[in-house]
Coordinates of C-alpha atoms and ligand atoms in Angstrom, one line a residue:
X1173 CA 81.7 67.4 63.0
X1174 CA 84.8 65.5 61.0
X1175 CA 85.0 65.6 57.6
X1176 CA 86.2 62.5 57.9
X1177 CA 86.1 59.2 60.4
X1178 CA 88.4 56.4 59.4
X1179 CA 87.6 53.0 61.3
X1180 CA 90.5 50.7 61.6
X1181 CA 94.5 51.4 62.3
X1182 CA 96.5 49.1 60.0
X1183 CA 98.6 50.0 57.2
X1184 CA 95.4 50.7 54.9
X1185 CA 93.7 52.8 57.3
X1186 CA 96.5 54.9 59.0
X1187 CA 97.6 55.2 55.1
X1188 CA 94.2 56.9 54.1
X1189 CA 93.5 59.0 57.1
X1190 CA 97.2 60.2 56.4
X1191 CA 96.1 60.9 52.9
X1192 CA 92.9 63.1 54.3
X1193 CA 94.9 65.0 56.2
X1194 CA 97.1 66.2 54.0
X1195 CA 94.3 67.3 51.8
X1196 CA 93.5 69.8 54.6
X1197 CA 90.4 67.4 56.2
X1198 CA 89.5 67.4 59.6
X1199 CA 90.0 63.6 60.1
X1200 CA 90.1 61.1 63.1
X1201 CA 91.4 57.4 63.1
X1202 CA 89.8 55.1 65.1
X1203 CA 91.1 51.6 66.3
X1204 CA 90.2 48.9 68.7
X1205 CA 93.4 48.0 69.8
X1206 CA 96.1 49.9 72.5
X1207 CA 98.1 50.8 69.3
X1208 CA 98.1 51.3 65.4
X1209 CA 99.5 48.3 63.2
X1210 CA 98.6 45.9 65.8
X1211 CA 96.6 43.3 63.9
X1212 CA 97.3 42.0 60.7
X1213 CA 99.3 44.5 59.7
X1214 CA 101.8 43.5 63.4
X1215 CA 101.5 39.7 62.1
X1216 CA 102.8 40.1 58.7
X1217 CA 106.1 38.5 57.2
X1218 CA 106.6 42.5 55.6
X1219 CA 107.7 41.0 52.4
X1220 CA 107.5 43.8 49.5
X1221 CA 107.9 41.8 46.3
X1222 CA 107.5 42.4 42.5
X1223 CA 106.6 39.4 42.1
X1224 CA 102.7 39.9 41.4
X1225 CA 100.8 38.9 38.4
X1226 CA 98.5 41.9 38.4
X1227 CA 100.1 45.3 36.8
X1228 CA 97.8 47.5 38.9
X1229 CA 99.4 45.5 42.0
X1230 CA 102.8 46.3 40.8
X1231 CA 102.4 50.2 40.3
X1232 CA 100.6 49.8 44.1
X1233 CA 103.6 48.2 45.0
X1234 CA 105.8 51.4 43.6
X1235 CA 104.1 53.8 44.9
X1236 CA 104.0 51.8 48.4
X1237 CA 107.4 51.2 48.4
X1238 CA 107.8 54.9 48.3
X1239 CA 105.8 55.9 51.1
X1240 CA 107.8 53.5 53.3
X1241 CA 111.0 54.6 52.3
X1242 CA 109.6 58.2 53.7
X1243 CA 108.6 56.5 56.5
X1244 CA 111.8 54.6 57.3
X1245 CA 113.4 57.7 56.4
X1246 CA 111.6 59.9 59.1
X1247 CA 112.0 57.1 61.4
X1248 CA 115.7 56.4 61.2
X1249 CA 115.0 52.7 62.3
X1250 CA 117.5 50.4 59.6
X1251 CA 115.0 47.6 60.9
X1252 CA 112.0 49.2 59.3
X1253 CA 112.7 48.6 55.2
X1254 CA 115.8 45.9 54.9
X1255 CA 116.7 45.8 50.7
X1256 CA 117.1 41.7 51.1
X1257 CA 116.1 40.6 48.1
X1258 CA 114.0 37.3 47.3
X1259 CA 114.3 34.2 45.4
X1260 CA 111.7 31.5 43.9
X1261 CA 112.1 28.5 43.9
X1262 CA 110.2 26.0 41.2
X1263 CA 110.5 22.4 41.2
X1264 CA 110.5 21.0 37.2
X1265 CA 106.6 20.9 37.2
X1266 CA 107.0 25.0 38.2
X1267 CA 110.0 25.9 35.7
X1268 CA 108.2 27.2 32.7
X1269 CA 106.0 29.6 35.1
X1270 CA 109.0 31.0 36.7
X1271 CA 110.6 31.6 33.2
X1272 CA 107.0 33.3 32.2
X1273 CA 107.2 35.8 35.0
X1274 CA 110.9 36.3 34.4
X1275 CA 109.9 37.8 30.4
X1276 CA 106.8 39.5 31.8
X1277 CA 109.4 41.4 35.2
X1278 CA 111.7 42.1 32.1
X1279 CA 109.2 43.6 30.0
X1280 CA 108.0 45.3 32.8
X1281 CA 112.0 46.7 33.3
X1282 CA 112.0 44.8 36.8
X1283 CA 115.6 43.8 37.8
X1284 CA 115.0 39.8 38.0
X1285 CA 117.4 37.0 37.1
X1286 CA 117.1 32.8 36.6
X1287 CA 119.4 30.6 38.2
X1288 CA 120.0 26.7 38.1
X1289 CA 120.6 25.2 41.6
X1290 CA 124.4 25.6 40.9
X1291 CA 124.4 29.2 40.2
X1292 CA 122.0 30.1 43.4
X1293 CA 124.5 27.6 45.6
X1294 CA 127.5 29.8 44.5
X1295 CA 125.4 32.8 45.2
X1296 CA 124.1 32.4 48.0
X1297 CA 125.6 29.5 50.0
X1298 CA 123.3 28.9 52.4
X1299 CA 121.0 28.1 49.5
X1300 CA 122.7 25.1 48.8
X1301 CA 120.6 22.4 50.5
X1302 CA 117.8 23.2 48.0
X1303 CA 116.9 20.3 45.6
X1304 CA 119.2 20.0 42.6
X1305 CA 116.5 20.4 39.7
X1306 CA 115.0 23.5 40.8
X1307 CA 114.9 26.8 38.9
X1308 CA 115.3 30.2 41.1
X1309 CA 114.1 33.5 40.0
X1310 CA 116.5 36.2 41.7
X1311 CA 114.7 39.5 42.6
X1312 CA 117.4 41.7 44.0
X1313 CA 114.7 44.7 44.5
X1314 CA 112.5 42.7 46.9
X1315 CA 112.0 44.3 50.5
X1316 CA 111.4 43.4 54.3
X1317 CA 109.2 45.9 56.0
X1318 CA 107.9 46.6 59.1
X1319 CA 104.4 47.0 59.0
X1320 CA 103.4 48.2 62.7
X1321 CA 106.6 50.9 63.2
X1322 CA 105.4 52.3 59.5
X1323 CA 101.8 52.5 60.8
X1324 CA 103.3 54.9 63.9
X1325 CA 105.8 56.7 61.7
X1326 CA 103.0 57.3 59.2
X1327 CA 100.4 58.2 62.4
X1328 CA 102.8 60.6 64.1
X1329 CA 103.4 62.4 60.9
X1330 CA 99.9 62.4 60.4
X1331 CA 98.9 63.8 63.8
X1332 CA 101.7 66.8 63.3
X1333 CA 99.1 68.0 60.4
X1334 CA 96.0 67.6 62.4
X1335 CA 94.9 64.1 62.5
X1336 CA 93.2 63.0 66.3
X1337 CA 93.6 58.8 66.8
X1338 CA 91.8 57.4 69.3
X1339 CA 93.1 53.7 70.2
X1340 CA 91.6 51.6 72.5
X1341 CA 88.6 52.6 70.6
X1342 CA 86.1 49.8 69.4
X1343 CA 83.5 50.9 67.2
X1344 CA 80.0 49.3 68.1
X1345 CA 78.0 50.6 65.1
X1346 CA 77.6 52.8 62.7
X1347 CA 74.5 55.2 61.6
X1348 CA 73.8 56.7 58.6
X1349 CA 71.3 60.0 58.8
X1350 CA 70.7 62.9 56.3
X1351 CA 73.8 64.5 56.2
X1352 CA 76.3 62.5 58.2
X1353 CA 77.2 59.2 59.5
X1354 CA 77.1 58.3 63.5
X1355 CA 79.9 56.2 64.8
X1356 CA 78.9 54.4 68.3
X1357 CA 81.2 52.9 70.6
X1358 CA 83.2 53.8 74.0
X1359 CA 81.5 57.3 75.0
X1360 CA 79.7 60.0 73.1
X1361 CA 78.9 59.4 69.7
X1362 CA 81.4 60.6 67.0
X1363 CA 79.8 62.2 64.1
X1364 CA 81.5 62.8 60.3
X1365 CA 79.9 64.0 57.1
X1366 CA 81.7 60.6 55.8
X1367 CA 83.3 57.7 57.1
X1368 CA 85.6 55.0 55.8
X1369 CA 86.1 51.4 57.3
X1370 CA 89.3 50.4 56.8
X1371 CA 89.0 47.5 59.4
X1372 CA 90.8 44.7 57.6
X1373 CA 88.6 41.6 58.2
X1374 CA 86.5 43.0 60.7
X1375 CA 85.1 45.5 58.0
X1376 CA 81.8 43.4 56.7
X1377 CA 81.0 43.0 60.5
X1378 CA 81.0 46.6 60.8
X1379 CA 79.4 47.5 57.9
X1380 CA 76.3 45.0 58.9
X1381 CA 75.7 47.3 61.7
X1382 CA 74.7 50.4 59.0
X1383 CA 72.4 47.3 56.6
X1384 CA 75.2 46.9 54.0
X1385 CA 77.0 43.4 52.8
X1386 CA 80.0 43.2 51.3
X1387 CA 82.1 39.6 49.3
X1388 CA 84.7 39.5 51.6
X1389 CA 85.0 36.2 53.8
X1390 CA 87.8 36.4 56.5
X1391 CA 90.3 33.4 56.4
X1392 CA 93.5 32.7 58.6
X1393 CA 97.2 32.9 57.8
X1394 CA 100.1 31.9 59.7
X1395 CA 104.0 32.5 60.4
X1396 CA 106.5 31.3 62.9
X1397 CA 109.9 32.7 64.1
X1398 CA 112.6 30.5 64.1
X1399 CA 115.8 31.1 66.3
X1400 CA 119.0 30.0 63.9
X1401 CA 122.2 30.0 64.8
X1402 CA 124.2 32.9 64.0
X1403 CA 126.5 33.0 60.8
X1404 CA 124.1 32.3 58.3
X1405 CA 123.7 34.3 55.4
X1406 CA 120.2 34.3 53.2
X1407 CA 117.8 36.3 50.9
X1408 CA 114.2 35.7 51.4
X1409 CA 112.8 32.6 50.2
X1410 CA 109.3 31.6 48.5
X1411 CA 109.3 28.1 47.8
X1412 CA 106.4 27.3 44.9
X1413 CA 106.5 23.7 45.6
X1414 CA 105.2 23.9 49.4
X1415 CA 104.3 27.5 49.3
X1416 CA 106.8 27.9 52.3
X1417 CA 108.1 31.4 52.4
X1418 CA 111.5 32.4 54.7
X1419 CA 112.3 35.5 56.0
X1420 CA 115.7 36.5 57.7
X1421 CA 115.1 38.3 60.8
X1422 CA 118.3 39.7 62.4
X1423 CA 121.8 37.5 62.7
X1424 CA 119.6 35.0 64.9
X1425 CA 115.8 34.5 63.5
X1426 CA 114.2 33.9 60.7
X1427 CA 110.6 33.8 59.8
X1428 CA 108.7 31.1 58.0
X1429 CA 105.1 30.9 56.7
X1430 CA 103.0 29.3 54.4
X1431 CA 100.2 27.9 57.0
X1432 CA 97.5 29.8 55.0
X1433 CA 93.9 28.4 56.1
X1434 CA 91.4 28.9 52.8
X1435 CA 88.3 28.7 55.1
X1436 CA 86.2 31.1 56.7
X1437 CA 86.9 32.3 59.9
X1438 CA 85.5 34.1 62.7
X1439 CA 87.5 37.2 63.4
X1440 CA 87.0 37.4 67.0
X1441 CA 87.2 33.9 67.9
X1442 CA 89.7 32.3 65.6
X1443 CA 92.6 30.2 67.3
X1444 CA 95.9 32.9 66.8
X1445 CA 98.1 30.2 67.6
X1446 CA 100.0 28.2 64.9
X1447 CA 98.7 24.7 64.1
X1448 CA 100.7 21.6 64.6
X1449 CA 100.5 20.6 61.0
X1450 CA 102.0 23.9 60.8
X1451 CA 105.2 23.6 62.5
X1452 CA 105.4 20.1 61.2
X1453 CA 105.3 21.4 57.9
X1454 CA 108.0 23.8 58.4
X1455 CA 110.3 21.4 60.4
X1456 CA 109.8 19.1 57.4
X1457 CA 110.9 21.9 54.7
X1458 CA 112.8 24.7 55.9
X1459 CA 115.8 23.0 56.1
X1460 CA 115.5 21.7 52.6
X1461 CA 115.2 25.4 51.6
X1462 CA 118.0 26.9 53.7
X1463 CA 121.4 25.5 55.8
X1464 CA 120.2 27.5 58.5
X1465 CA 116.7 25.3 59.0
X1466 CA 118.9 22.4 60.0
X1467 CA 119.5 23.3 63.1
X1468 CA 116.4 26.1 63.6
X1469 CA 113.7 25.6 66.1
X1470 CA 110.4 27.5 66.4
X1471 CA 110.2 30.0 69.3
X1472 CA 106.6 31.5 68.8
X1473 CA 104.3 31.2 66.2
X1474 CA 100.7 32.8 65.5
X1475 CA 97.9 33.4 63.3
X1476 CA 96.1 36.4 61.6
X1477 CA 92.9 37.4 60.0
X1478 CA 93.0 38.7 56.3
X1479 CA 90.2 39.2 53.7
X1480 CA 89.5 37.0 50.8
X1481 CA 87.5 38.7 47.7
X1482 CA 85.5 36.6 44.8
X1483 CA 88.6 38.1 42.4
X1484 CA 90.8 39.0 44.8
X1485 CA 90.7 42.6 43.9
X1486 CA 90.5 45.0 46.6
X1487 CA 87.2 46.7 47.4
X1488 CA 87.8 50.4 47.5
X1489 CA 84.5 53.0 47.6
X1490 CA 81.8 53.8 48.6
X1491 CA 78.4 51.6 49.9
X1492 CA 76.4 54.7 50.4
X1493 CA 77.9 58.2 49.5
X1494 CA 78.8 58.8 53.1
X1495 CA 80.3 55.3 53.6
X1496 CA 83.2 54.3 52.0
X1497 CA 85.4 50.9 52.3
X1498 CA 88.7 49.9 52.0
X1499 CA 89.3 46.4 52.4
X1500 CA 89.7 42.9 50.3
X1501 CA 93.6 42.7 51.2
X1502 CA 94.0 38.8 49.8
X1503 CA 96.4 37.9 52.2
X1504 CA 99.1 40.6 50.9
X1505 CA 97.8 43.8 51.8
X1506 CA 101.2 45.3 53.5
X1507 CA 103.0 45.8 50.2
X1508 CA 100.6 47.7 48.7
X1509 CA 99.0 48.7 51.5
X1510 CA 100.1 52.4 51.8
X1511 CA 98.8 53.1 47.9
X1512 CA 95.8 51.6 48.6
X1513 CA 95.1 53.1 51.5
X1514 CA 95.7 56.7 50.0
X1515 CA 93.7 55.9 47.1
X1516 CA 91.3 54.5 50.0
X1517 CA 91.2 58.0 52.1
X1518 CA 91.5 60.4 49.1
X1519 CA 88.2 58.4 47.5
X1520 CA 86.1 58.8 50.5
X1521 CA 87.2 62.3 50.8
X1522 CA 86.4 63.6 47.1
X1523 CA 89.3 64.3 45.9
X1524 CA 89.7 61.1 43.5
X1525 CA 87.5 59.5 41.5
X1526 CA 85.4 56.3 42.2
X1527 CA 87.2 53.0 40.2
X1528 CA 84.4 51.2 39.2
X1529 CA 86.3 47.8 39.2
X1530 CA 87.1 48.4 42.6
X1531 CA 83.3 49.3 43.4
X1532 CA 82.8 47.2 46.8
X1533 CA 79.3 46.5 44.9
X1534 CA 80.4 45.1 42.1
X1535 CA 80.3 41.3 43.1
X1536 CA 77.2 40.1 44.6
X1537 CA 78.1 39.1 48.8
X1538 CA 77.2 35.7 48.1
X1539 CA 79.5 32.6 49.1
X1540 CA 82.2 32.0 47.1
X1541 CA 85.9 29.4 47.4
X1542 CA 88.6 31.4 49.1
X1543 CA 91.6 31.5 46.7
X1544 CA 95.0 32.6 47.6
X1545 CA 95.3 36.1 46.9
X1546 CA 99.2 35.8 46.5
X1547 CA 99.8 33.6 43.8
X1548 CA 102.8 33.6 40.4
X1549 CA 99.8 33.5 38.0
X1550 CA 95.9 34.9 38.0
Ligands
LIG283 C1 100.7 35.7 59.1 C2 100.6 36.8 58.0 C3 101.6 37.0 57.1 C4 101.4 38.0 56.1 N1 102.5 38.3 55.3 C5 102.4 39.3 54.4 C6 103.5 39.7 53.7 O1 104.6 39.2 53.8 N2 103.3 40.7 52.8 C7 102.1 41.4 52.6 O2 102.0 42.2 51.7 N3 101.0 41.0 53.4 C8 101.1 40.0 54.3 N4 100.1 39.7 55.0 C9 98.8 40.4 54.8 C10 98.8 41.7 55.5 O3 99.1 41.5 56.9 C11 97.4 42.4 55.4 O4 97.0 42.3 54.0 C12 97.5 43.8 55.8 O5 98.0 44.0 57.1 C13 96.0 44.4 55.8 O6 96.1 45.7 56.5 P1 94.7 46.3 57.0 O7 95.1 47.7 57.4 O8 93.7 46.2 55.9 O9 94.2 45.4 58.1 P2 94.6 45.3 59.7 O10 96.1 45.5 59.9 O11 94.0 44.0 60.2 O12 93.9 46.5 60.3 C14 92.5 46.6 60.6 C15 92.4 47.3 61.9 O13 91.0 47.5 62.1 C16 90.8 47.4 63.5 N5 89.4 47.2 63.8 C17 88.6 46.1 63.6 N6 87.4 46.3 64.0 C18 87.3 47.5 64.6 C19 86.3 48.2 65.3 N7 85.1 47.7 65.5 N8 86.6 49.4 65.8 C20 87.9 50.0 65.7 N9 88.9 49.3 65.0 C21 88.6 48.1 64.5 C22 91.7 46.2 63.9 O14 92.0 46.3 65.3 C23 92.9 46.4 63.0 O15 93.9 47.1 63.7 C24 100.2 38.7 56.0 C25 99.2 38.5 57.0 C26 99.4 37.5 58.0 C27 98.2 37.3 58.9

């Protein structure tokens, strides 16, 4: 018997089960697909920001940030963290918020500077194109990740201290008796004094299986590379106006989202395509955002499944002492994905303490309006 199953292989899962293992646990990650970081965790934009109204966020967000510089580290890949710093952009209506989250960065001792349009043109040329009346917000700290290569990095070094993964795994249902919990799916039964679903927006689906609700209604958010041509120079870009965010991807992409769908959606049957409202959107504003959207054109684009909350806090804990949940990601679960997730595997494990306003049962699992999670103010 494990001391520990942990259902789902994204950044939050892979995260806590690497957390178990290091507490000496006998542990094994289970996920549906041929790989870890393959869902939304693979469909992310990977932006690491500072940017985030919620101090609890922002120390999840330092402590992340160190777990994926390990990672990247171990792995050697310069792809996996790229330093490229973000800007955001506020049209006159936005100004005075931008200058409120400048004072509260400062006070906070977050590297952040305001520019007019003339400063952030002589800064960053390619930045030119942007309207003359807006205000930008300069975060040199801000990082690109790559979600899925830190999930395997993280997994590997997990499974040199004694973590099992089973991909290709899809868990049917789970059982709780006396003194364990019963995992069903492909083959025998797996069976763990305590398990922890970590399964992104699959998790209230899974949890229905063992008679247990949760507030968390899965919605759809979407991103698109762009090919550009090569010679163009640019930080990442959030633009508050349109809600359109860039990010460079090499010296001939770039990525662009915004394309977030505040409905409910099916998990396993939602369209993972990108809308054609979508990539009209985007043809519309990227290249009023950056020189290199004049010319760009969309190669691919798709669509992922996140997990909205009531107050868009996380819900990390336990539903019945053997079953424990980590999910409630709000559409920007990969920056502070890795702290979560250890605070995640080290909860269900015993070795921290419950956070009551994390409890998964502290909101009734009524309906409730999907908000986005990633927002300049609460
Ligand atoms: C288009 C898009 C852009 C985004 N951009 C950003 C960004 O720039 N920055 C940011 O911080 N966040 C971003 N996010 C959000 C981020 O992707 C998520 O918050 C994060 O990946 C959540 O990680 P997770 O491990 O909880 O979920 P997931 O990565 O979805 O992992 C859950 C795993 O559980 C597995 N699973 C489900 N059911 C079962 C089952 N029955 N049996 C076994 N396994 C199962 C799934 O296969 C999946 O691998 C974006 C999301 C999308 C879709």
């Amino acid at each position: 018997m494990y001391d520990l199953v942990v259902i789902g292989g994204g950044v939050w899962g892979v995260s806590a089960a690497r957390a178990a293992v290091e507490e000496n646990a006998s542990v094994i990650l289970l996920e549906n697909r041929d790989g870890v970081g393959s869902e939304a965790s693979a469909k992310a934009g990977g932006i690491v920001t500072d940017l985030l109204w919620h101090p609890e966020d922002q120390a999840w967000v330092e402590e992340s940030r160190k777990l994926y510089e390990a990672a990247s580290e171990r792995s050697r890949d310069v792809t996996m963290l790229q330093r490229l710093g973000m800007v955001t952009l506020a049209d006159p209506s936005r100004h005075h918020l931008l200058e409120a989250r400048a004072k509260v960065l400062e006070a906070r001792g977050i590297p952040a500077r305001l520019f007019s349009q003339a400063d952030l043109a002589r800064q960053f040329p390619d930045l030119s194109v942007t309207p003359a009346d807006i205000l930008a917000l300069w975060l040199p700290n801000d990082w690109h990740v790559n979600p899925t290569q830190y999930c395997q990095v993280a997994a590997d070094a997990a499974r040199e201290q004694g973590l099992e993964v089973r991909t290709g795994h899809r868990v049917s249902a789970l059982r709780i008796e006396d003194a364990r919990v019963v995992v069903e799916g492909p083959g025998e039964d797996i069976v763990a004094r305590r398990a922890l679903v970590a399964a992104g927006a699959w998790t209230r689906r899974l949890v229905a299986t063992a008679g247990y609700d949760l507030p968390l209604r899965p919605y759809r958010v979407q991103l698109a590379s762009l090919a550009i041509e090569p010679g163009h120079h640019f930080p990442m870009v959030w633009d508050l106006a349109t809600d359109i965010y860039i990010v460079p991807d090499g010296p001939r992409a770039m990525l662009a989202g915004d394309g977030t769908r505040l409905w409910e959606h099916d998990p396993d049957t939602y369209d993972q395509n990108g809308d054609p409202d979508f990539h009209d959107g985007l043809a519309e504003h990227v290249p009023t955002l950056v020189a290199a959207g004049e010319s760009a054109h969309i190669v691919n684009s798709w669509a992922g499944a996140v997990g909205a909350t009531p107050d868009r806090r996380p819900l990390v804990g336990f539903l019945d002492e053997r079953l424990a949940v980590a999910c409630g990601d709000n559409g920007f679960g990969v920056m502070r994905g890795p702290a979560i997730g250890r605070l995640s595997g080290l909860t269900a494990l015993g070795v921290a303490g419950v956070r009551p306003h994390l409890d998964p049962k502290r909101l009734p699992p009524d309906d409730f309006e999907i908000r986005p999670g990633f927002t300049l103010e609460d």
